[in-house]
């Protein structure tokens, strides 16, 4: 509680200064919100290794199904420039396919990724590239061999896309996004243990963005 | 699935051929530049300086991040595969598959 007087005295001042500094940037920025729909082409989960009491064991790759994906974006370009920041959230369901006689397992992945975006600020066409860290929330369903389990892991996103304005404030875009992470389902097999594996996905999106 | 992917790309091409409007933000900005020293390049800023562009794929350089540069098994000191442990009887069937 030593810091409480400091918080009381300095915090409002710090917030005010931050708002004053950010306000001009925010008012001069080009903000946008977008909705997107696409396809998730996930590579097999590779390097599958047991964890917990299964540590040291290895399993074949877990093949994943191609699935629909959807999501949204919120971003801004300070001073209407070429460099911007966006938050991208997308969801897909790359279910694990059956492994011979072992039945498949439901898997859903939510990708939350803040990205730095570099664009060509054309008046009609705006190609862009970007990248940044990702937080992947993956949920493994209960099956005859697994328990329901949710894991949160860090990863990375790299994306490239192009945007075309169809009205002065509305644009269509298409985007390719590559995601790389390592899943750690520590409780996938209940008290016996779980598994770790490398997850890599290619996503192709189309979407609509509104620039305000 | 192949058919739906094909339709996806065709729809994308059709939609993009309709992209003929101009961004309100960039249009205004372009108008503001017309009286400035960016003559000859009204469509965007004058990108100068060698350090202005950089490689966003640098994330995947050697030794990066959470994998410590070791993912993909490229840092194994020996080519000889280590003997795999025998899975116990209570191991899930995924770990009892031969591959």
PDB file of C-alpha atoms in Angstrom:
ATOM      1  CA  UNK A   1       0.000   0.000   0.000  1.00  0.00           C
ATOM      2  CA  UNK A   2       3.064   2.239  -0.061  1.00  0.00           C
ATOM      3  CA  UNK A   3       2.297   3.140  -3.635  1.00  0.00           C
ATOM      4  CA  UNK A   4      -1.257   4.323  -2.939  1.00  0.00           C
ATOM      5  CA  UNK A   5      -0.297   7.967  -2.218  1.00  0.00           C
ATOM      6  CA  UNK A   6       1.772   7.975  -5.394  1.00  0.00           C
ATOM      7  CA  UNK A   7      -1.144   6.595  -7.380  1.00  0.00           C
ATOM      8  CA  UNK A   8      -3.524   9.141  -5.885  1.00  0.00           C
ATOM      9  CA  UNK A   9      -1.238  12.086  -6.552  1.00  0.00           C
ATOM     10  CA  UNK A  10       0.507  11.209  -9.810  1.00  0.00           C
ATOM     11  CA  UNK A  11      -1.797   8.821 -11.643  1.00  0.00           C
ATOM     12  CA  UNK A  12      -4.395  11.398 -12.733  1.00  0.00           C
ATOM     13  CA  UNK A  13      -1.591  13.673 -13.900  1.00  0.00           C
ATOM     14  CA  UNK A  14       0.054  10.858 -15.863  1.00  0.00           C
ATOM     15  CA  UNK A  15      -3.249   9.921 -17.496  1.00  0.00           C
ATOM     16  CA  UNK A  16      -3.926  13.536 -18.406  1.00  0.00           C
ATOM     17  CA  UNK A  17      -0.486  13.948 -19.947  1.00  0.00           C
ATOM     18  CA  UNK A  18      -0.880  10.709 -21.898  1.00  0.00           C
ATOM     19  CA  UNK A  19      -4.276  11.792 -23.214  1.00  0.00           C
ATOM     20  CA  UNK A  20      -2.913  15.181 -24.212  1.00  0.00           C
ATOM     21  CA  UNK A  21      -0.037  13.541 -26.065  1.00  0.00           C
ATOM     22  CA  UNK A  22      -2.182  10.928 -27.769  1.00  0.00           C
ATOM     23  CA  UNK A  23      -5.163  13.115 -28.625  1.00  0.00           C
ATOM     24  CA  UNK A  24      -3.565  14.892 -31.603  1.00  0.00           C
ATOM     25  CA  UNK A  25      -2.341  11.556 -32.977  1.00  0.00           C
ATOM     26  CA  UNK A  26      -5.778   9.999 -32.549  1.00  0.00           C
ATOM     27  CA  UNK A  27      -7.602  12.860 -34.219  1.00  0.00           C
ATOM     28  CA  UNK A  28      -5.186  12.905 -37.156  1.00  0.00           C
ATOM     29  CA  UNK A  29      -5.215   9.132 -37.519  1.00  0.00           C
ATOM     30  CA  UNK A  30      -7.114   7.069 -40.041  1.00  0.00           C
ATOM     31  CA  UNK A  31      -9.052   4.543 -38.006  1.00  0.00           C
ATOM     32  CA  UNK A  32     -10.654   1.474 -39.486  1.00  0.00           C
ATOM     33  CA  UNK A  33     -12.745  -1.487 -38.468  1.00  0.00           C
ATOM     34  CA  UNK A  34     -13.120  -4.597 -40.565  1.00  0.00           C
ATOM     35  CA  UNK A  35     -14.897  -7.917 -40.739  1.00  0.00           C
ATOM     36  CA  UNK A  36     -13.328 -10.846 -42.531  1.00  0.00           C
ATOM     37  CA  UNK A  37     -14.242 -14.315 -43.696  1.00  0.00           C
ATOM     38  CA  UNK A  38     -11.929 -16.924 -45.110  1.00  0.00           C
ATOM     39  CA  UNK A  39     -10.351 -20.327 -45.050  1.00  0.00           C
ATOM     40  CA  UNK A  40      -7.850 -21.788 -42.593  1.00  0.00           C
ATOM     41  CA  UNK A  41      -5.335 -24.178 -44.146  1.00  0.00           C
ATOM     42  CA  UNK A  42      -3.501 -25.627 -41.169  1.00  0.00           C
ATOM     43  CA  UNK A  43      -0.389 -27.734 -41.496  1.00  0.00           C
ATOM     44  CA  UNK A  44      -0.358 -30.946 -39.465  1.00  0.00           C
ATOM     45  CA  UNK A  45       0.570 -30.488 -35.819  1.00  0.00           C
ATOM     46  CA  UNK A  46       4.204 -31.541 -35.930  1.00  0.00           C
ATOM     47  CA  UNK A  47       6.749 -32.572 -33.332  1.00  0.00           C
ATOM     48  CA  UNK A  48       4.048 -34.110 -31.181  1.00  0.00           C
ATOM     49  CA  UNK A  49       5.600 -34.971 -27.843  1.00  0.00           C
ATOM     50  CA  UNK A  50       4.075 -36.187 -24.652  1.00  0.00           C
ATOM     51  CA  UNK A  51       4.025 -34.042 -21.540  1.00  0.00           C
ATOM     52  CA  UNK A  52       3.477 -34.838 -17.906  1.00  0.00           C
ATOM     53  CA  UNK A  53       3.904 -38.551 -17.300  1.00  0.00           C
ATOM     54  CA  UNK A  54       4.033 -39.014 -21.084  1.00  0.00           C
ATOM     55  CA  UNK A  55       7.193 -36.913 -21.383  1.00  0.00           C
ATOM     56  CA  UNK A  56       9.707 -38.505 -23.719  1.00  0.00           C
ATOM     57  CA  UNK A  57       7.088 -40.154 -25.902  1.00  0.00           C
ATOM     58  CA  UNK A  58       6.481 -39.089 -29.465  1.00  0.00           C
ATOM     59  CA  UNK A  59       3.467 -39.434 -31.705  1.00  0.00           C
ATOM     60  CA  UNK A  60       2.907 -39.092 -35.447  1.00  0.00           C
ATOM     61  CA  UNK A  61       1.863 -35.736 -36.852  1.00  0.00           C
ATOM     62  CA  UNK A  62      -1.762 -34.837 -36.198  1.00  0.00           C
ATOM     63  CA  UNK A  63      -3.352 -33.917 -39.518  1.00  0.00           C
ATOM     64  CA  UNK A  64      -5.784 -31.001 -39.337  1.00  0.00           C
ATOM     65  CA  UNK A  65      -8.868 -30.287 -41.381  1.00  0.00           C
ATOM     66  CA  UNK A  66      -9.173 -27.231 -43.575  1.00  0.00           C
ATOM     67  CA  UNK A  67     -11.829 -25.076 -41.984  1.00  0.00           C
ATOM     68  CA  UNK A  68     -13.690 -21.810 -42.392  1.00  0.00           C
ATOM     69  CA  UNK A  69     -12.298 -18.839 -40.497  1.00  0.00           C
ATOM     70  CA  UNK A  70     -13.789 -15.527 -39.541  1.00  0.00           C
ATOM     71  CA  UNK A  71     -12.802 -12.515 -37.532  1.00  0.00           C
ATOM     72  CA  UNK A  72     -12.429  -8.785 -37.262  1.00  0.00           C
ATOM     73  CA  UNK A  73      -9.856  -6.040 -37.154  1.00  0.00           C
ATOM     74  CA  UNK A  74      -9.488  -2.664 -35.540  1.00  0.00           C
ATOM     75  CA  UNK A  75      -6.601  -0.453 -36.503  1.00  0.00           C
ATOM     76  CA  UNK A  76      -5.294   2.984 -37.192  1.00  0.00           C
ATOM     77  CA  UNK A  77      -2.680   4.774 -39.242  1.00  0.00           C
ATOM     78  CA  UNK A  78      -1.311   7.848 -37.451  1.00  0.00           C
ATOM     79  CA  UNK A  79      -1.312  10.915 -39.679  1.00  0.00           C
ATOM     80  CA  UNK A  80      -2.859   8.820 -42.482  1.00  0.00           C
ATOM     81  CA  UNK A  81       0.638   7.531 -43.107  1.00  0.00           C
ATOM     82  CA  UNK A  82       2.146   4.273 -44.212  1.00  0.00           C
ATOM     83  CA  UNK A  83       2.755   2.777 -40.784  1.00  0.00           C
ATOM     84  CA  UNK A  84      -0.113   1.583 -38.644  1.00  0.00           C
ATOM     85  CA  UNK A  85      -1.129  -0.731 -35.866  1.00  0.00           C
ATOM     86  CA  UNK A  86      -4.028  -3.139 -35.890  1.00  0.00           C
ATOM     87  CA  UNK A  87      -5.560  -5.750 -33.647  1.00  0.00           C
ATOM     88  CA  UNK A  88      -6.740  -8.811 -35.536  1.00  0.00           C
ATOM     89  CA  UNK A  89      -8.917 -11.489 -33.974  1.00  0.00           C
ATOM     90  CA  UNK A  90      -9.832 -14.585 -35.964  1.00  0.00           C
ATOM     91  CA  UNK A  91     -11.388 -17.910 -35.146  1.00  0.00           C
ATOM     92  CA  UNK A  92     -11.144 -21.245 -36.927  1.00  0.00           C
ATOM     93  CA  UNK A  93     -11.910 -24.893 -36.246  1.00  0.00           C
ATOM     94  CA  UNK A  94      -9.050 -27.026 -37.646  1.00  0.00           C
ATOM     95  CA  UNK A  95     -10.276 -30.302 -36.183  1.00  0.00           C
ATOM     96  CA  UNK A  96      -7.724 -33.074 -35.721  1.00  0.00           C
ATOM     97  CA  UNK A  97      -8.363 -35.853 -38.240  1.00  0.00           C
ATOM     98  CA  UNK A  98      -8.591 -39.457 -37.225  1.00  0.00           C
ATOM     99  CA  UNK A  99      -5.275 -41.242 -36.863  1.00  0.00           C
ATOM    100  CA  UNK A 100      -5.996 -44.635 -38.428  1.00  0.00           C
ATOM    101  CA  UNK A 101      -8.441 -46.182 -35.977  1.00  0.00           C
ATOM    102  CA  UNK A 102      -8.065 -43.379 -33.416  1.00  0.00           C
ATOM    103  CA  UNK A 103     -11.043 -41.041 -33.917  1.00  0.00           C
ATOM    104  CA  UNK A 104     -10.625 -37.362 -34.666  1.00  0.00           C
ATOM    105  CA  UNK A 105     -10.746 -34.618 -32.049  1.00  0.00           C
ATOM    106  CA  UNK A 106     -12.520 -31.287 -32.182  1.00  0.00           C
ATOM    107  CA  UNK A 107     -10.102 -28.358 -32.097  1.00  0.00           C
ATOM    108  CA  UNK A 108     -10.842 -24.651 -32.211  1.00  0.00           C
ATOM    109  CA  UNK A 109      -8.263 -21.878 -32.376  1.00  0.00           C
ATOM    110  CA  UNK A 110      -8.748 -18.179 -31.659  1.00  0.00           C
ATOM    111  CA  UNK A 111      -5.876 -16.024 -32.841  1.00  0.00           C
ATOM    112  CA  UNK A 112      -5.495 -12.614 -31.186  1.00  0.00           C
ATOM    113  CA  UNK A 113      -2.712 -10.667 -32.828  1.00  0.00           C
ATOM    114  CA  UNK A 114      -1.590  -7.059 -32.619  1.00  0.00           C
ATOM    115  CA  UNK A 115       0.353  -6.272 -35.777  1.00  0.00           C
ATOM    116  CA  UNK A 116       2.463  -3.483 -37.149  1.00  0.00           C
ATOM    117  CA  UNK A 117       1.197  -2.723 -40.654  1.00  0.00           C
ATOM    118  CA  UNK A 118       3.173  -1.141 -43.455  1.00  0.00           C
ATOM    119  CA  UNK A 119       1.078  -0.035 -46.418  1.00  0.00           C
ATOM    120  CA  UNK A 120       1.343   1.811 -49.660  1.00  0.00           C
ATOM    121  CA  UNK A 121      -1.175   4.621 -49.059  1.00  0.00           C
ATOM    122  CA  UNK A 122      -2.671   4.727 -52.518  1.00  0.00           C
ATOM    123  CA  UNK A 123      -5.967   6.459 -53.034  1.00  0.00           C
ATOM    124  CA  UNK A 124      -7.690   3.348 -54.396  1.00  0.00           C
ATOM    125  CA  UNK A 125      -5.332   0.394 -53.967  1.00  0.00           C
ATOM    126  CA  UNK A 126      -3.384  -0.161 -50.787  1.00  0.00           C
ATOM    127  CA  UNK A 127      -1.121  -3.224 -50.638  1.00  0.00           C
ATOM    128  CA  UNK A 128       0.191  -3.910 -47.172  1.00  0.00           C
ATOM    129  CA  UNK A 129       2.350  -6.220 -45.138  1.00  0.00           C
ATOM    130  CA  UNK A 130       2.499  -6.707 -41.414  1.00  0.00           C
ATOM    131  CA  UNK A 131       3.475  -8.862 -38.547  1.00  0.00           C
ATOM    132  CA  UNK A 132       3.522  -9.188 -34.820  1.00  0.00           C
ATOM    133  CA  UNK A 133       3.064 -11.448 -31.848  1.00  0.00           C
ATOM    134  CA  UNK A 134      -0.014 -13.600 -31.452  1.00  0.00           C
ATOM    135  CA  UNK A 135      -1.891 -15.086 -28.555  1.00  0.00           C
ATOM    136  CA  UNK A 136      -3.526 -18.351 -29.545  1.00  0.00           C
ATOM    137  CA  UNK A 137      -6.359 -19.709 -27.450  1.00  0.00           C
ATOM    138  CA  UNK A 138      -6.896 -23.303 -28.528  1.00  0.00           C
ATOM    139  CA  UNK A 139      -9.587 -25.616 -27.229  1.00  0.00           C
ATOM    140  CA  UNK A 140      -9.359 -29.365 -27.569  1.00  0.00           C
ATOM    141  CA  UNK A 141     -12.628 -31.227 -27.372  1.00  0.00           C
ATOM    142  CA  UNK A 142     -13.435 -34.310 -25.370  1.00  0.00           C
ATOM    143  CA  UNK A 143     -13.153 -37.522 -27.363  1.00  0.00           C
ATOM    144  CA  UNK A 144     -12.762 -41.215 -26.737  1.00  0.00           C
ATOM    145  CA  UNK A 145      -9.049 -40.639 -26.119  1.00  0.00           C
ATOM    146  CA  UNK A 146      -8.851 -37.033 -24.873  1.00  0.00           C
ATOM    147  CA  UNK A 147     -10.251 -34.799 -22.197  1.00  0.00           C
ATOM    148  CA  UNK A 148     -11.503 -31.301 -22.887  1.00  0.00           C
ATOM    149  CA  UNK A 149      -8.556 -28.917 -22.542  1.00  0.00           C
ATOM    150  CA  UNK A 150      -7.867 -25.253 -23.279  1.00  0.00           C
ATOM    151  CA  UNK A 151      -4.405 -23.791 -23.703  1.00  0.00           C
ATOM    152  CA  UNK A 152      -3.085 -20.308 -24.333  1.00  0.00           C
ATOM    153  CA  UNK A 153       0.198 -19.975 -26.182  1.00  0.00           C
ATOM    154  CA  UNK A 154       2.294 -17.270 -27.753  1.00  0.00           C
ATOM    155  CA  UNK A 155       3.128 -17.253 -31.415  1.00  0.00           C
ATOM    156  CA  UNK A 156       3.732 -14.962 -34.337  1.00  0.00           C
ATOM    157  CA  UNK A 157       1.699 -13.695 -37.282  1.00  0.00           C
ATOM    158  CA  UNK A 158       2.977 -12.499 -40.629  1.00  0.00           C
ATOM    159  CA  UNK A 159       0.474 -11.144 -43.130  1.00  0.00           C
ATOM    160  CA  UNK A 160       0.252  -9.633 -46.575  1.00  0.00           C
ATOM    161  CA  UNK A 161      -2.792  -8.194 -48.256  1.00  0.00           C
ATOM    162  CA  UNK A 162      -4.293  -5.632 -50.560  1.00  0.00           C
ATOM    163  CA  UNK A 163      -7.163  -3.257 -49.995  1.00  0.00           C
ATOM    164  CA  UNK A 164      -9.311  -1.611 -52.659  1.00  0.00           C
ATOM    165  CA  UNK A 165     -11.677   1.241 -51.916  1.00  0.00           C
ATOM    166  CA  UNK A 166     -15.159   0.820 -53.338  1.00  0.00           C
ATOM    167  CA  UNK A 167     -16.443   4.027 -51.740  1.00  0.00           C
ATOM    168  CA  UNK A 168     -14.414   6.825 -50.114  1.00  0.00           C
ATOM    169  CA  UNK A 169     -14.791   5.154 -46.721  1.00  0.00           C
ATOM    170  CA  UNK A 170     -15.393   1.478 -47.514  1.00  0.00           C
ATOM    171  CA  UNK A 171     -12.792  -0.903 -48.849  1.00  0.00           C
ATOM    172  CA  UNK A 172     -12.648  -4.553 -49.781  1.00  0.00           C
ATOM    173  CA  UNK A 173      -9.529  -6.441 -48.890  1.00  0.00           C
ATOM    174  CA  UNK A 174      -7.999  -9.853 -49.266  1.00  0.00           C
ATOM    175  CA  UNK A 175      -5.261 -11.068 -46.985  1.00  0.00           C
ATOM    176  CA  UNK A 176      -2.961 -14.005 -46.430  1.00  0.00           C
ATOM    177  CA  UNK A 177      -1.833 -14.625 -42.862  1.00  0.00           C
ATOM    178  CA  UNK A 178       0.723 -17.119 -41.608  1.00  0.00           C
ATOM    179  CA  UNK A 179       0.695 -18.176 -37.983  1.00  0.00           C
ATOM    180  CA  UNK A 180       3.307 -20.126 -36.066  1.00  0.00           C
ATOM    181  CA  UNK A 181       3.010 -21.312 -32.500  1.00  0.00           C
ATOM    182  CA  UNK A 182       3.456 -24.262 -30.183  1.00  0.00           C
ATOM    183  CA  UNK A 183       0.419 -25.774 -28.546  1.00  0.00           C
ATOM    184  CA  UNK A 184       0.819 -27.181 -25.053  1.00  0.00           C
ATOM    185  CA  UNK A 185      -2.207 -29.241 -24.099  1.00  0.00           C
ATOM    186  CA  UNK A 186      -0.996 -30.325 -20.698  1.00  0.00           C
ATOM    187  CA  UNK A 187      -4.251 -31.996 -19.688  1.00  0.00           C
ATOM    188  CA  UNK A 188      -5.292 -33.509 -23.014  1.00  0.00           C
ATOM    189  CA  UNK A 189      -5.145 -37.055 -21.676  1.00  0.00           C
ATOM    190  CA  UNK A 190      -6.416 -36.280 -18.207  1.00  0.00           C
ATOM    191  CA  UNK A 191      -4.240 -37.305 -15.280  1.00  0.00           C
ATOM    192  CA  UNK A 192      -1.972 -39.280 -17.610  1.00  0.00           C
ATOM    193  CA  UNK A 193      -0.595 -36.122 -19.204  1.00  0.00           C
ATOM    194  CA  UNK A 194      -0.864 -34.217 -22.430  1.00  0.00           C
ATOM    195  CA  UNK A 195       1.048 -33.282 -25.521  1.00  0.00           C
ATOM    196  CA  UNK A 196       2.942 -30.422 -27.119  1.00  0.00           C
ATOM    197  CA  UNK A 197       3.085 -29.793 -30.845  1.00  0.00           C
ATOM    198  CA  UNK A 198       4.023 -27.186 -33.423  1.00  0.00           C
ATOM    199  CA  UNK A 199       1.042 -25.443 -35.003  1.00  0.00           C
ATOM    200  CA  UNK A 200       1.400 -23.577 -38.281  1.00  0.00           C
ATOM    201  CA  UNK A 201      -1.533 -22.236 -40.258  1.00  0.00           C
ATOM    202  CA  UNK A 202      -2.102 -20.418 -43.519  1.00  0.00           C
ATOM    203  CA  UNK A 203      -5.216 -18.293 -43.605  1.00  0.00           C
ATOM    204  CA  UNK A 204      -6.781 -16.618 -46.620  1.00  0.00           C
ATOM    205  CA  UNK A 205      -9.330 -13.919 -45.889  1.00  0.00           C
ATOM    206  CA  UNK A 206     -11.636 -11.579 -47.706  1.00  0.00           C
ATOM    207  CA  UNK A 207     -13.216  -8.725 -45.851  1.00  0.00           C
ATOM    208  CA  UNK A 208     -14.809  -5.360 -45.747  1.00  0.00           C
ATOM    209  CA  UNK A 209     -13.305  -2.417 -43.886  1.00  0.00           C
ATOM    210  CA  UNK A 210     -14.794   0.908 -42.918  1.00  0.00           C
ATOM    211  CA  UNK A 211     -12.376   3.830 -42.594  1.00  0.00           C
ATOM    212  CA  UNK A 212     -13.428   6.727 -40.383  1.00  0.00           C
TER     213      UNK A 212
ATOM    214  CA  UNK B   1     -13.517 -28.132 -50.793  1.00  0.00           C
ATOM    215  CA  UNK B   2     -11.591 -27.548 -54.044  1.00  0.00           C
ATOM    216  CA  UNK B   3     -14.737 -26.143 -55.632  1.00  0.00           C
ATOM    217  CA  UNK B   4     -15.379 -23.771 -52.740  1.00  0.00           C
ATOM    218  CA  UNK B   5     -11.785 -22.527 -52.824  1.00  0.00           C
ATOM    219  CA  UNK B   6     -12.064 -21.883 -56.567  1.00  0.00           C
ATOM    220  CA  UNK B   7     -15.301 -19.971 -56.013  1.00  0.00           C
ATOM    221  CA  UNK B   8     -13.579 -18.037 -53.234  1.00  0.00           C
ATOM    222  CA  UNK B   9     -10.842 -16.840 -55.583  1.00  0.00           C
ATOM    223  CA  UNK B  10     -13.280 -16.032 -58.405  1.00  0.00           C
ATOM    224  CA  UNK B  11     -15.414 -14.002 -56.018  1.00  0.00           C
ATOM    225  CA  UNK B  12     -12.300 -12.174 -54.881  1.00  0.00           C
ATOM    226  CA  UNK B  13     -11.289 -11.274 -58.431  1.00  0.00           C
ATOM    227  CA  UNK B  14     -14.801 -10.088 -59.251  1.00  0.00           C
ATOM    228  CA  UNK B  15     -15.012  -7.961 -56.147  1.00  0.00           C
ATOM    229  CA  UNK B  16     -11.625  -6.411 -56.712  1.00  0.00           C
ATOM    230  CA  UNK B  17     -12.412  -5.418 -60.242  1.00  0.00           C
ATOM    231  CA  UNK B  18     -15.093  -3.216 -58.682  1.00  0.00           C
ATOM    232  CA  UNK B  19     -12.473  -1.347 -56.628  1.00  0.00           C
ATOM    233  CA  UNK B  20     -12.598   2.033 -58.341  1.00  0.00           C
ATOM    234  CA  UNK B  21     -13.279   4.531 -55.571  1.00  0.00           C
ATOM    235  CA  UNK B  22     -10.704   6.695 -53.883  1.00  0.00           C
ATOM    236  CA  UNK B  23      -9.949   6.672 -50.196  1.00  0.00           C
ATOM    237  CA  UNK B  24     -11.351   9.749 -48.529  1.00  0.00           C
ATOM    238  CA  UNK B  25      -8.301  10.026 -46.281  1.00  0.00           C
ATOM    239  CA  UNK B  26      -5.722   9.575 -49.015  1.00  0.00           C
ATOM    240  CA  UNK B  27      -7.645  11.766 -51.436  1.00  0.00           C
ATOM    241  CA  UNK B  28      -7.638  14.619 -48.965  1.00  0.00           C
ATOM    242  CA  UNK B  29      -3.999  14.055 -48.235  1.00  0.00           C
ATOM    243  CA  UNK B  30      -3.093  14.033 -51.915  1.00  0.00           C
ATOM    244  CA  UNK B  31      -4.915  17.327 -52.385  1.00  0.00           C
ATOM    245  CA  UNK B  32      -2.946  18.809 -49.518  1.00  0.00           C
ATOM    246  CA  UNK B  33       0.317  17.831 -51.160  1.00  0.00           C
ATOM    247  CA  UNK B  34      -0.427  19.405 -54.481  1.00  0.00           C
ATOM    248  CA  UNK B  35       1.005  22.693 -53.317  1.00  0.00           C
ATOM    249  CA  UNK B  36       3.983  21.126 -51.615  1.00  0.00           C
ATOM    250  CA  UNK B  37       7.283  19.823 -52.790  1.00  0.00           C
ATOM    251  CA  UNK B  38       6.131  16.302 -53.642  1.00  0.00           C
ATOM    252  CA  UNK B  39       5.621  17.114 -57.266  1.00  0.00           C
ATOM    253  CA  UNK B  40       5.514  14.151 -59.572  1.00  0.00           C
ATOM    254  CA  UNK B  41       4.259  11.708 -56.961  1.00  0.00           C
ATOM    255  CA  UNK B  42       0.740  12.675 -55.971  1.00  0.00           C
ATOM    256  CA  UNK B  43      -0.290   9.184 -55.002  1.00  0.00           C
ATOM    257  CA  UNK B  44       1.759   8.832 -51.881  1.00  0.00           C
ATOM    258  CA  UNK B  45       4.488  10.312 -49.763  1.00  0.00           C
ATOM    259  CA  UNK B  46       8.038  10.676 -50.934  1.00  0.00           C
ATOM    260  CA  UNK B  47       9.664   7.628 -49.463  1.00  0.00           C
ATOM    261  CA  UNK B  48      13.199   8.661 -48.837  1.00  0.00           C
ATOM    262  CA  UNK B  49      15.967   7.197 -46.794  1.00  0.00           C
ATOM    263  CA  UNK B  50      17.459   3.762 -47.011  1.00  0.00           C
ATOM    264  CA  UNK B  51      16.231   2.761 -43.589  1.00  0.00           C
ATOM    265  CA  UNK B  52      12.588   3.459 -44.279  1.00  0.00           C
ATOM    266  CA  UNK B  53      11.671  -0.058 -45.340  1.00  0.00           C
ATOM    267  CA  UNK B  54      12.597  -3.019 -43.286  1.00  0.00           C
ATOM    268  CA  UNK B  55      12.089  -6.717 -43.312  1.00  0.00           C
ATOM    269  CA  UNK B  56       9.039  -7.798 -41.285  1.00  0.00           C
ATOM    270  CA  UNK B  57      10.023 -11.404 -41.868  1.00  0.00           C
ATOM    271  CA  UNK B  58      12.988 -10.835 -39.613  1.00  0.00           C
ATOM    272  CA  UNK B  59      10.936 -12.575 -36.964  1.00  0.00           C
ATOM    273  CA  UNK B  60      12.116 -15.823 -38.409  1.00  0.00           C
ATOM    274  CA  UNK B  61      15.775 -15.114 -38.266  1.00  0.00           C
ATOM    275  CA  UNK B  62      18.129 -17.482 -36.544  1.00  0.00           C
ATOM    276  CA  UNK B  63      17.769 -17.592 -32.809  1.00  0.00           C
ATOM    277  CA  UNK B  64      14.456 -15.781 -32.731  1.00  0.00           C
ATOM    278  CA  UNK B  65      12.019 -15.816 -29.875  1.00  0.00           C
ATOM    279  CA  UNK B  66      10.298 -18.674 -28.240  1.00  0.00           C
ATOM    280  CA  UNK B  67      12.041 -21.371 -30.203  1.00  0.00           C
ATOM    281  CA  UNK B  68      15.511 -20.120 -29.470  1.00  0.00           C
ATOM    282  CA  UNK B  69      16.434 -20.805 -33.054  1.00  0.00           C
ATOM    283  CA  UNK B  70      16.120 -24.490 -32.426  1.00  0.00           C
ATOM    284  CA  UNK B  71      12.774 -25.374 -33.935  1.00  0.00           C
ATOM    285  CA  UNK B  72      12.720 -27.772 -36.784  1.00  0.00           C
ATOM    286  CA  UNK B  73      15.412 -29.830 -35.214  1.00  0.00           C
ATOM    287  CA  UNK B  74      18.164 -28.005 -37.048  1.00  0.00           C
ATOM    288  CA  UNK B  75      20.412 -27.726 -34.058  1.00  0.00           C
ATOM    289  CA  UNK B  76      20.830 -31.385 -33.290  1.00  0.00           C
ATOM    290  CA  UNK B  77      24.458 -32.182 -32.782  1.00  0.00           C
ATOM    291  CA  UNK B  78      24.185 -35.665 -34.214  1.00  0.00           C
ATOM    292  CA  UNK B  79      22.407 -37.164 -37.192  1.00  0.00           C
ATOM    293  CA  UNK B  80      21.810 -40.443 -35.432  1.00  0.00           C
ATOM    294  CA  UNK B  81      18.205 -40.648 -34.217  1.00  0.00           C
ATOM    295  CA  UNK B  82      17.822 -41.200 -30.524  1.00  0.00           C
ATOM    296  CA  UNK B  83      16.111 -44.453 -29.597  1.00  0.00           C
ATOM    297  CA  UNK B  84      12.444 -43.888 -28.896  1.00  0.00           C
ATOM    298  CA  UNK B  85      11.168 -44.982 -25.505  1.00  0.00           C
ATOM    299  CA  UNK B  86       8.584 -47.723 -25.458  1.00  0.00           C
ATOM    300  CA  UNK B  87       5.183 -46.305 -24.536  1.00  0.00           C
ATOM    301  CA  UNK B  88       3.643 -47.773 -21.374  1.00  0.00           C
ATOM    302  CA  UNK B  89       0.423 -49.754 -21.601  1.00  0.00           C
ATOM    303  CA  UNK B  90      -1.652 -46.844 -20.316  1.00  0.00           C
ATOM    304  CA  UNK B  91      -0.288 -44.427 -22.923  1.00  0.00           C
ATOM    305  CA  UNK B  92      -2.923 -42.961 -25.250  1.00  0.00           C
ATOM    306  CA  UNK B  93      -3.208 -44.730 -28.615  1.00  0.00           C
ATOM    307  CA  UNK B  94      -1.725 -41.714 -30.392  1.00  0.00           C
ATOM    308  CA  UNK B  95       1.627 -42.491 -28.764  1.00  0.00           C
ATOM    309  CA  UNK B  96       1.475 -46.164 -29.661  1.00  0.00           C
ATOM    310  CA  UNK B  97       1.345 -45.542 -33.405  1.00  0.00           C
ATOM    311  CA  UNK B  98       4.352 -46.381 -35.494  1.00  0.00           C
ATOM    312  CA  UNK B  99       5.529 -43.699 -37.904  1.00  0.00           C
TER     313      UNK B  99
END
